[in-house]
């Protein structure tokens, strides 16, 4: 007998924090899992890469969801190795001329492709199935803008999902990384890009754009803000994690004064954070949510 899954909760490297912050996150994640256990069409996937701090969450998810808990899926089969090779070939064919791609992108895609195929491999013998057109992927975890960006993006794409993954900023202890800010709202824009809005401790509006559904061979995205944004918005460049350095020129000014920024995806690697300067949250929101989203170099 098969079970059709309509929501997959993806926990990506969820617990590398310690102390009271870890306790707070576990309480939030426990509440989510306990609420969703009654839904027979919900499943949980935990990607820990063997990190021992994730064990309590994995034990809880297995206890609550049973066969609907996919714990550290990973497929190293020959067929997956061929898919990884095909991914590389398609990337060189469609993006090889573009000097903005980085080896870190393909290394990340290779790892996540194995996780995505591992999910499928785990689901089949358990009688779990899904419709790519309707399955919702909901992501929770820690490494905002890094693993929390690239894993949902690649997994959803390699599972051929059609809906933009929902990254739960309210369930991430590092939402807004590397800046401290209070999460306010997520708005889905064109091309599966989501705009995340925050408020800094000193009350300034803050925003980040994150890609949601893109394969390694497909062009990254940019957000273009109108010229009116130039004097009222500051762009700050950071790396998505401590292991890689920001590269390239992720902020560009057009002759008409418009600002073009790279959309974060956790892999290129660069994140751009926008801060309002002398502007209300409402006016800031109107500017950033109306950004044009395009493929890079288009």
mmCIF file of C-alpha atoms in Angstrom:
data_model
loop_
_atom_site.group_PDB
_atom_site.id
_atom_site.type_symbol
_atom_site.label_atom_id
_atom_site.label_comp_id
_atom_site.label_asym_id
_atom_site.label_seq_id
_atom_site.Cartn_x
_atom_site.Cartn_y
_atom_site.Cartn_z
ATOM 1 C CA UNK A 1 0.000 0.000 0.000
ATOM 2 C CA UNK A 2 1.420 3.373 -1.008
ATOM 3 C CA UNK A 3 1.278 6.737 0.750
ATOM 4 C CA UNK A 4 1.271 9.954 -1.222
ATOM 5 C CA UNK A 5 3.426 12.621 0.404
ATOM 6 C CA UNK A 6 2.315 16.228 -0.092
ATOM 7 C CA UNK A 7 4.800 17.947 2.275
ATOM 8 C CA UNK A 8 8.439 17.064 2.895
ATOM 9 C CA UNK A 9 10.111 18.782 5.859
ATOM 10 C CA UNK A 10 13.825 19.023 5.133
ATOM 11 C CA UNK A 11 16.183 19.622 8.065
ATOM 12 C CA UNK A 12 19.626 20.665 6.784
ATOM 13 C CA UNK A 13 22.535 20.401 9.248
ATOM 14 C CA UNK A 14 20.049 21.434 11.898
ATOM 15 C CA UNK A 15 21.957 21.546 15.152
ATOM 16 C CA UNK A 16 25.510 22.843 15.141
ATOM 17 C CA UNK A 17 24.647 25.468 17.759
ATOM 18 C CA UNK A 18 25.132 24.987 21.481
ATOM 19 C CA UNK A 19 23.644 26.020 24.804
ATOM 20 C CA UNK A 20 20.399 27.960 25.148
ATOM 21 C CA UNK A 21 20.136 28.579 21.399
ATOM 22 C CA UNK A 22 20.191 24.841 20.753
ATOM 23 C CA UNK A 23 17.480 24.326 23.358
ATOM 24 C CA UNK A 24 15.347 27.047 21.760
ATOM 25 C CA UNK A 25 15.706 25.528 18.294
ATOM 26 C CA UNK A 26 14.964 22.022 19.485
ATOM 27 C CA UNK A 27 11.806 23.293 21.155
ATOM 28 C CA UNK A 28 10.660 24.925 17.892
ATOM 29 C CA UNK A 29 11.499 21.884 15.781
ATOM 30 C CA UNK A 30 9.879 19.509 18.285
ATOM 31 C CA UNK A 31 6.680 21.572 18.169
ATOM 32 C CA UNK A 32 6.649 21.447 14.352
ATOM 33 C CA UNK A 33 7.201 17.681 14.232
ATOM 34 C CA UNK A 34 4.621 16.973 16.900
ATOM 35 C CA UNK A 35 2.076 19.089 15.023
ATOM 36 C CA UNK A 36 2.751 17.389 11.685
ATOM 37 C CA UNK A 37 2.957 13.790 12.876
ATOM 38 C CA UNK A 38 -0.837 13.481 12.589
ATOM 39 C CA UNK A 39 -0.708 14.339 8.887
ATOM 40 C CA UNK A 40 -0.271 11.004 7.069
ATOM 41 C CA UNK A 41 0.853 12.875 3.961
ATOM 42 C CA UNK A 42 3.812 14.610 5.627
ATOM 43 C CA UNK A 43 7.341 13.202 5.707
ATOM 44 C CA UNK A 44 10.622 14.342 7.271
ATOM 45 C CA UNK A 45 14.126 14.252 5.821
ATOM 46 C CA UNK A 46 17.145 14.965 8.016
ATOM 47 C CA UNK A 47 20.553 15.646 6.471
ATOM 48 C CA UNK A 48 23.161 15.692 9.217
ATOM 49 C CA UNK A 49 26.208 14.271 7.405
ATOM 50 C CA UNK A 50 26.809 12.274 10.571
ATOM 51 C CA UNK A 51 27.080 15.232 12.945
ATOM 52 C CA UNK A 52 26.403 13.836 16.448
ATOM 53 C CA UNK A 53 24.545 16.937 17.649
ATOM 54 C CA UNK A 54 21.723 16.058 15.255
ATOM 55 C CA UNK A 55 21.051 12.697 16.918
ATOM 56 C CA UNK A 56 18.295 13.915 19.313
ATOM 57 C CA UNK A 57 16.318 15.456 16.453
ATOM 58 C CA UNK A 58 16.775 12.372 14.280
ATOM 59 C CA UNK A 59 15.618 10.120 17.101
ATOM 60 C CA UNK A 60 12.539 12.275 17.658
ATOM 61 C CA UNK A 61 11.667 12.355 13.947
ATOM 62 C CA UNK A 62 12.050 8.590 13.624
ATOM 63 C CA UNK A 63 9.881 8.060 16.701
ATOM 64 C CA UNK A 64 7.120 10.352 15.445
ATOM 65 C CA UNK A 65 7.165 9.575 11.703
ATOM 66 C CA UNK A 66 8.449 6.003 11.456
ATOM 67 C CA UNK A 67 8.835 5.019 7.791
ATOM 68 C CA UNK A 68 8.042 8.606 6.808
ATOM 69 C CA UNK A 69 11.348 9.743 8.314
ATOM 70 C CA UNK A 70 14.243 9.717 5.825
ATOM 71 C CA UNK A 71 17.408 9.871 7.902
ATOM 72 C CA UNK A 72 20.581 10.957 6.055
ATOM 73 C CA UNK A 73 19.585 9.758 2.555
ATOM 74 C CA UNK A 74 22.504 9.342 0.204
ATOM 75 C CA UNK A 75 22.904 7.295 -2.960
ATOM 76 C CA UNK A 76 26.375 6.326 -4.193
ATOM 77 C CA UNK A 77 25.145 4.013 -6.979
ATOM 78 C CA UNK A 78 26.580 3.937 -10.492
ATOM 79 C CA UNK A 79 23.394 5.497 -11.871
ATOM 80 C CA UNK A 80 23.784 8.488 -9.554
ATOM 81 C CA UNK A 81 27.451 8.823 -10.488
ATOM 82 C CA UNK A 82 26.354 8.977 -14.126
ATOM 83 C CA UNK A 83 23.815 11.678 -13.252
ATOM 84 C CA UNK A 84 26.546 13.681 -11.507
ATOM 85 C CA UNK A 85 28.688 13.361 -14.637
ATOM 86 C CA UNK A 86 25.768 14.456 -16.803
ATOM 87 C CA UNK A 87 25.206 17.456 -14.497
ATOM 88 C CA UNK A 88 28.823 18.512 -15.040
ATOM 89 C CA UNK A 89 28.575 18.057 -18.790
ATOM 90 C CA UNK A 90 25.408 20.172 -18.955
ATOM 91 C CA UNK A 91 27.003 22.835 -16.765
ATOM 92 C CA UNK A 92 30.010 23.137 -19.066
ATOM 93 C CA UNK A 93 27.719 23.228 -22.115
ATOM 94 C CA UNK A 94 25.452 25.965 -20.744
ATOM 95 C CA UNK A 95 27.650 27.881 -18.283
ATOM 96 C CA UNK A 96 31.227 26.927 -19.112
ATOM 97 C CA UNK A 97 31.892 30.238 -20.853
ATOM 98 C CA UNK A 98 30.739 32.224 -17.816
ATOM 99 C CA UNK A 99 33.624 33.173 -15.534
ATOM 100 C CA UNK A 100 31.222 33.697 -12.633
ATOM 101 C CA UNK A 101 30.820 30.004 -11.855
ATOM 102 C CA UNK A 102 33.063 28.465 -9.205
ATOM 103 C CA UNK A 103 34.277 24.906 -8.445
ATOM 104 C CA UNK A 104 32.496 25.146 -5.081
ATOM 105 C CA UNK A 105 29.193 25.187 -6.982
ATOM 106 C CA UNK A 106 29.750 21.836 -8.611
ATOM 107 C CA UNK A 107 31.192 20.286 -5.447
ATOM 108 C CA UNK A 108 27.992 21.329 -3.652
ATOM 109 C CA UNK A 109 25.738 20.116 -6.449
ATOM 110 C CA UNK A 110 27.504 16.739 -6.497
ATOM 111 C CA UNK A 111 26.889 16.257 -2.784
ATOM 112 C CA UNK A 112 23.254 17.332 -2.895
ATOM 113 C CA UNK A 113 22.505 15.286 -6.032
ATOM 114 C CA UNK A 114 23.480 12.197 -4.007
ATOM 115 C CA UNK A 115 21.145 13.273 -1.207
ATOM 116 C CA UNK A 116 18.269 13.868 -3.633
ATOM 117 C CA UNK A 117 18.690 10.480 -5.263
ATOM 118 C CA UNK A 118 19.002 8.972 -1.782
ATOM 119 C CA UNK A 119 15.594 10.402 -0.902
ATOM 120 C CA UNK A 120 14.063 8.652 -3.910
ATOM 121 C CA UNK A 121 15.892 5.424 -3.090
ATOM 122 C CA UNK A 122 14.547 5.478 0.500
ATOM 123 C CA UNK A 123 10.997 6.353 -0.514
ATOM 124 C CA UNK A 124 10.354 3.541 -2.974
ATOM 125 C CA UNK A 125 10.601 0.477 -0.681
ATOM 126 C CA UNK A 126 8.579 2.303 1.990
ATOM 127 C CA UNK A 127 5.681 2.839 -0.373
ATOM 128 C CA UNK A 128 6.103 6.618 -0.357
ATOM 129 C CA UNK A 129 5.333 8.518 -3.537
ATOM 130 C CA UNK A 130 4.767 12.124 -4.559
ATOM 131 C CA UNK A 131 3.528 14.333 -7.364
ATOM 132 C CA UNK A 132 6.332 16.703 -8.501
ATOM 133 C CA UNK A 133 3.717 19.306 -9.410
ATOM 134 C CA UNK A 134 2.258 19.556 -5.920
ATOM 135 C CA UNK A 135 4.846 18.375 -3.369
ATOM 136 C CA UNK A 136 5.874 21.168 -0.967
ATOM 137 C CA UNK A 137 9.453 21.183 0.287
ATOM 138 C CA UNK A 138 9.752 23.022 3.622
ATOM 139 C CA UNK A 139 13.315 23.608 4.826
ATOM 140 C CA UNK A 140 14.538 24.198 8.384
ATOM 141 C CA UNK A 141 18.025 24.357 9.821
ATOM 142 C CA UNK A 142 20.914 26.564 10.789
ATOM 143 C CA UNK A 143 23.283 27.728 8.046
ATOM 144 C CA UNK A 144 21.261 30.572 6.553
ATOM 145 C CA UNK A 145 22.321 31.654 3.080
ATOM 146 C CA UNK A 146 24.699 28.686 2.773
ATOM 147 C CA UNK A 147 23.486 25.121 3.231
ATOM 148 C CA UNK A 148 19.985 26.437 3.953
ATOM 149 C CA UNK A 149 19.970 27.936 0.453
ATOM 150 C CA UNK A 150 21.714 25.338 -1.696
ATOM 151 C CA UNK A 151 20.221 22.115 -0.294
ATOM 152 C CA UNK A 152 16.532 23.016 -0.777
ATOM 153 C CA UNK A 153 17.304 24.590 -4.177
ATOM 154 C CA UNK A 154 19.163 21.589 -5.569
ATOM 155 C CA UNK A 155 17.069 18.860 -3.910
ATOM 156 C CA UNK A 156 13.810 20.360 -5.167
ATOM 157 C CA UNK A 157 15.224 20.721 -8.680
ATOM 158 C CA UNK A 158 16.741 17.253 -8.822
ATOM 159 C CA UNK A 159 13.484 15.741 -7.539
ATOM 160 C CA UNK A 160 11.852 17.695 -10.409
ATOM 161 C CA UNK A 161 9.555 19.643 -8.096
ATOM 162 C CA UNK A 162 7.622 22.564 -9.538
ATOM 163 C CA UNK A 163 6.932 24.588 -6.390
ATOM 164 C CA UNK A 164 9.480 26.923 -4.831
ATOM 165 C CA UNK A 165 10.824 25.439 -1.561
ATOM 166 C CA UNK A 166 9.778 27.316 1.554
ATOM 167 C CA UNK A 167 12.773 28.125 3.754
ATOM 168 C CA UNK A 168 11.434 28.674 7.270
ATOM 169 C CA UNK A 169 13.376 31.691 8.494
ATOM 170 C CA UNK A 170 11.380 31.588 11.729
ATOM 171 C CA UNK A 171 12.840 28.118 12.395
ATOM 172 C CA UNK A 172 16.452 28.991 11.597
ATOM 173 C CA UNK A 173 18.695 30.251 14.420
ATOM 174 C CA UNK A 174 20.851 32.142 11.923
ATOM 175 C CA UNK A 175 18.205 33.771 9.714
ATOM 176 C CA UNK A 176 19.718 36.883 8.160
ATOM 177 C CA UNK A 177 23.305 35.580 8.538
ATOM 178 C CA UNK A 178 25.833 37.055 8.956
ATOM 179 C CA UNK A 179 23.798 39.972 10.288
ATOM 180 C CA UNK A 180 21.657 40.023 13.407
ATOM 181 C CA UNK A 181 18.055 40.833 12.568
ATOM 182 C CA UNK A 182 14.446 39.940 13.310
ATOM 183 C CA UNK A 183 12.665 38.060 10.508
ATOM 184 C CA UNK A 184 9.497 39.767 9.309
ATOM 185 C CA UNK A 185 8.279 38.271 6.043
ATOM 186 C CA UNK A 186 9.084 36.096 3.030
ATOM 187 C CA UNK A 187 7.733 37.042 -0.416
ATOM 188 C CA UNK A 188 8.017 34.752 -3.443
ATOM 189 C CA UNK A 189 9.081 36.641 -6.571
ATOM 190 C CA UNK A 190 9.689 35.602 -10.182
ATOM 191 C CA UNK A 191 11.865 32.638 -11.211
ATOM 192 C CA UNK A 192 11.484 30.919 -7.810
ATOM 193 C CA UNK A 193 13.415 33.650 -5.994
ATOM 194 C CA UNK A 194 12.229 34.536 -2.477
ATOM 195 C CA UNK A 195 12.711 37.910 -0.827
ATOM 196 C CA UNK A 196 13.280 37.782 2.948
ATOM 197 C CA UNK A 197 12.595 40.932 4.945
ATOM 198 C CA UNK A 198 14.082 41.685 8.377
ATOM 199 C CA UNK A 199 14.456 44.446 10.960
ATOM 200 C CA UNK A 200 17.888 45.096 12.450
ATOM 201 C CA UNK A 201 18.371 45.648 16.209
ATOM 202 C CA UNK A 202 18.668 49.400 15.561
ATOM 203 C CA UNK A 203 15.385 49.407 13.639
ATOM 204 C CA UNK A 204 16.606 49.548 10.022
ATOM 205 C CA UNK A 205 14.879 47.531 7.285
ATOM 206 C CA UNK A 206 16.987 44.724 5.823
ATOM 207 C CA UNK A 207 16.476 42.329 2.901
ATOM 208 C CA UNK A 208 18.059 39.290 1.257
ATOM 209 C CA UNK A 209 17.151 37.549 -2.013
ATOM 210 C CA UNK A 210 17.580 33.744 -2.105
ATOM 211 C CA UNK A 211 17.238 31.430 -5.108
ATOM 212 C CA UNK A 212 14.859 28.525 -4.673
ATOM 213 C CA UNK A 213 14.775 26.122 -7.625
ATOM 214 C CA UNK A 214 17.797 25.906 -9.895
ATOM 215 C CA UNK A 215 20.027 23.149 -11.239
ATOM 216 C CA UNK A 216 23.792 23.543 -11.463
ATOM 217 C CA UNK A 217 23.616 23.898 -15.255
ATOM 218 C CA UNK A 218 21.034 26.703 -15.149
ATOM 219 C CA UNK A 219 21.997 30.363 -14.979
ATOM 220 C CA UNK A 220 21.960 32.058 -11.553
ATOM 221 C CA UNK A 221 19.713 35.047 -11.025
ATOM 222 C CA UNK A 222 20.089 38.742 -10.376
ATOM 223 C CA UNK A 223 17.729 41.271 -8.798
ATOM 224 C CA UNK A 224 17.577 44.724 -10.376
ATOM 225 C CA UNK A 225 16.352 47.595 -8.221
ATOM 226 C CA UNK A 226 15.284 50.930 -9.738
ATOM 227 C CA UNK A 227 17.441 54.041 -9.644
ATOM 228 C CA UNK A 228 15.363 55.474 -6.816
ATOM 229 C CA UNK A 229 16.893 52.814 -4.535
ATOM 230 C CA UNK A 230 20.471 54.094 -4.939
ATOM 231 C CA UNK A 231 20.529 56.831 -2.273
ATOM 232 C CA UNK A 232 18.297 54.951 0.171
ATOM 233 C CA UNK A 233 19.677 51.407 0.124
ATOM 234 C CA UNK A 234 23.123 50.152 1.160
ATOM 235 C CA UNK A 235 24.421 46.845 -0.241
ATOM 236 C CA UNK A 236 26.782 44.762 1.930
ATOM 237 C CA UNK A 237 28.702 41.783 0.516
ATOM 238 C CA UNK A 238 29.412 38.653 2.562
ATOM 239 C CA UNK A 239 30.320 34.998 2.076
ATOM 240 C CA UNK A 240 27.613 32.389 2.786
ATOM 241 C CA UNK A 241 29.880 30.587 5.258
ATOM 242 C CA UNK A 242 33.242 30.759 6.989
ATOM 243 C CA UNK A 243 34.889 28.213 4.661
ATOM 244 C CA UNK A 244 34.745 30.134 1.380
ATOM 245 C CA UNK A 245 35.492 33.724 0.413
ATOM 246 C CA UNK A 246 33.133 36.043 -1.424
ATOM 247 C CA UNK A 247 34.136 36.363 -5.079
ATOM 248 C CA UNK A 248 33.271 38.270 -8.220
ATOM 249 C CA UNK A 249 31.417 41.584 -8.416
ATOM 250 C CA UNK A 250 27.967 40.851 -6.984
ATOM 251 C CA UNK A 251 26.820 44.505 -6.912
ATOM 252 C CA UNK A 252 26.727 46.475 -10.154
ATOM 253 C CA UNK A 253 25.387 49.937 -11.026
ATOM 254 C CA UNK A 254 23.653 50.561 -14.356
ATOM 255 C CA UNK A 255 24.145 53.836 -16.269
ATOM 256 C CA UNK A 256 20.591 54.877 -15.354
ATOM 257 C CA UNK A 257 21.364 54.443 -11.639
ATOM 258 C CA UNK A 258 19.643 51.075 -11.178
ATOM 259 C CA UNK A 259 21.349 48.572 -8.832
ATOM 260 C CA UNK A 260 21.906 44.984 -9.970
ATOM 261 C CA UNK A 261 22.788 42.407 -7.308
ATOM 262 C CA UNK A 262 23.428 38.682 -7.426
ATOM 263 C CA UNK A 263 20.709 36.567 -5.837
ATOM 264 C CA UNK A 264 22.163 34.347 -3.097
ATOM 265 C CA UNK A 265 22.169 30.598 -3.669
ATOM 266 C CA UNK A 266 24.750 29.345 -1.179
ATOM 267 C CA UNK A 267 27.168 28.120 -3.823
ATOM 268 C CA UNK A 268 28.773 30.793 -6.029
ATOM 269 C CA UNK A 269 29.686 31.969 -3.305
ATOM 270 C CA UNK A 270 28.426 35.409 -2.313
ATOM 271 C CA UNK A 271 25.514 36.890 -0.391
ATOM 272 C CA UNK A 272 24.307 40.460 -0.754
ATOM 273 C CA UNK A 273 22.331 42.040 2.091
ATOM 274 C CA UNK A 274 20.414 45.277 1.570
ATOM 275 C CA UNK A 275 19.867 47.839 4.328
ATOM 276 C CA UNK A 276 17.511 50.798 4.244
ATOM 277 C CA UNK A 277 18.999 54.195 5.015
ATOM 278 C CA UNK A 278 16.569 56.872 6.215
ATOM 279 C CA UNK A 279 13.611 55.022 4.730
ATOM 280 C CA UNK A 280 10.508 53.467 6.288
ATOM 281 C CA UNK A 281 9.948 49.725 6.301
ATOM 282 C CA UNK A 282 6.936 50.190 4.021
ATOM 283 C CA UNK A 283 8.844 52.227 1.433
ATOM 284 C CA UNK A 284 11.814 49.833 1.606
ATOM 285 C CA UNK A 285 9.502 46.851 1.142
ATOM 286 C CA UNK A 286 7.872 48.431 -1.913
ATOM 287 C CA UNK A 287 11.240 49.001 -3.569
ATOM 288 C CA UNK A 288 12.773 45.561 -2.979
ATOM 289 C CA UNK A 289 9.640 43.492 -3.659
ATOM 290 C CA UNK A 290 9.332 45.146 -7.079
ATOM 291 C CA UNK A 291 12.876 44.216 -8.100
ATOM 292 C CA UNK A 292 13.150 42.639 -11.536
ATOM 293 C CA UNK A 293 14.479 39.066 -11.373
ATOM 294 C CA UNK A 294 16.475 37.966 -14.407
ATOM 295 C CA UNK A 295 18.987 35.291 -15.351
ATOM 296 C CA UNK A 296 22.523 36.589 -14.936
ATOM 297 C CA UNK A 297 24.053 38.175 -18.052
ATOM 298 C CA UNK A 298 20.638 38.349 -19.748
#
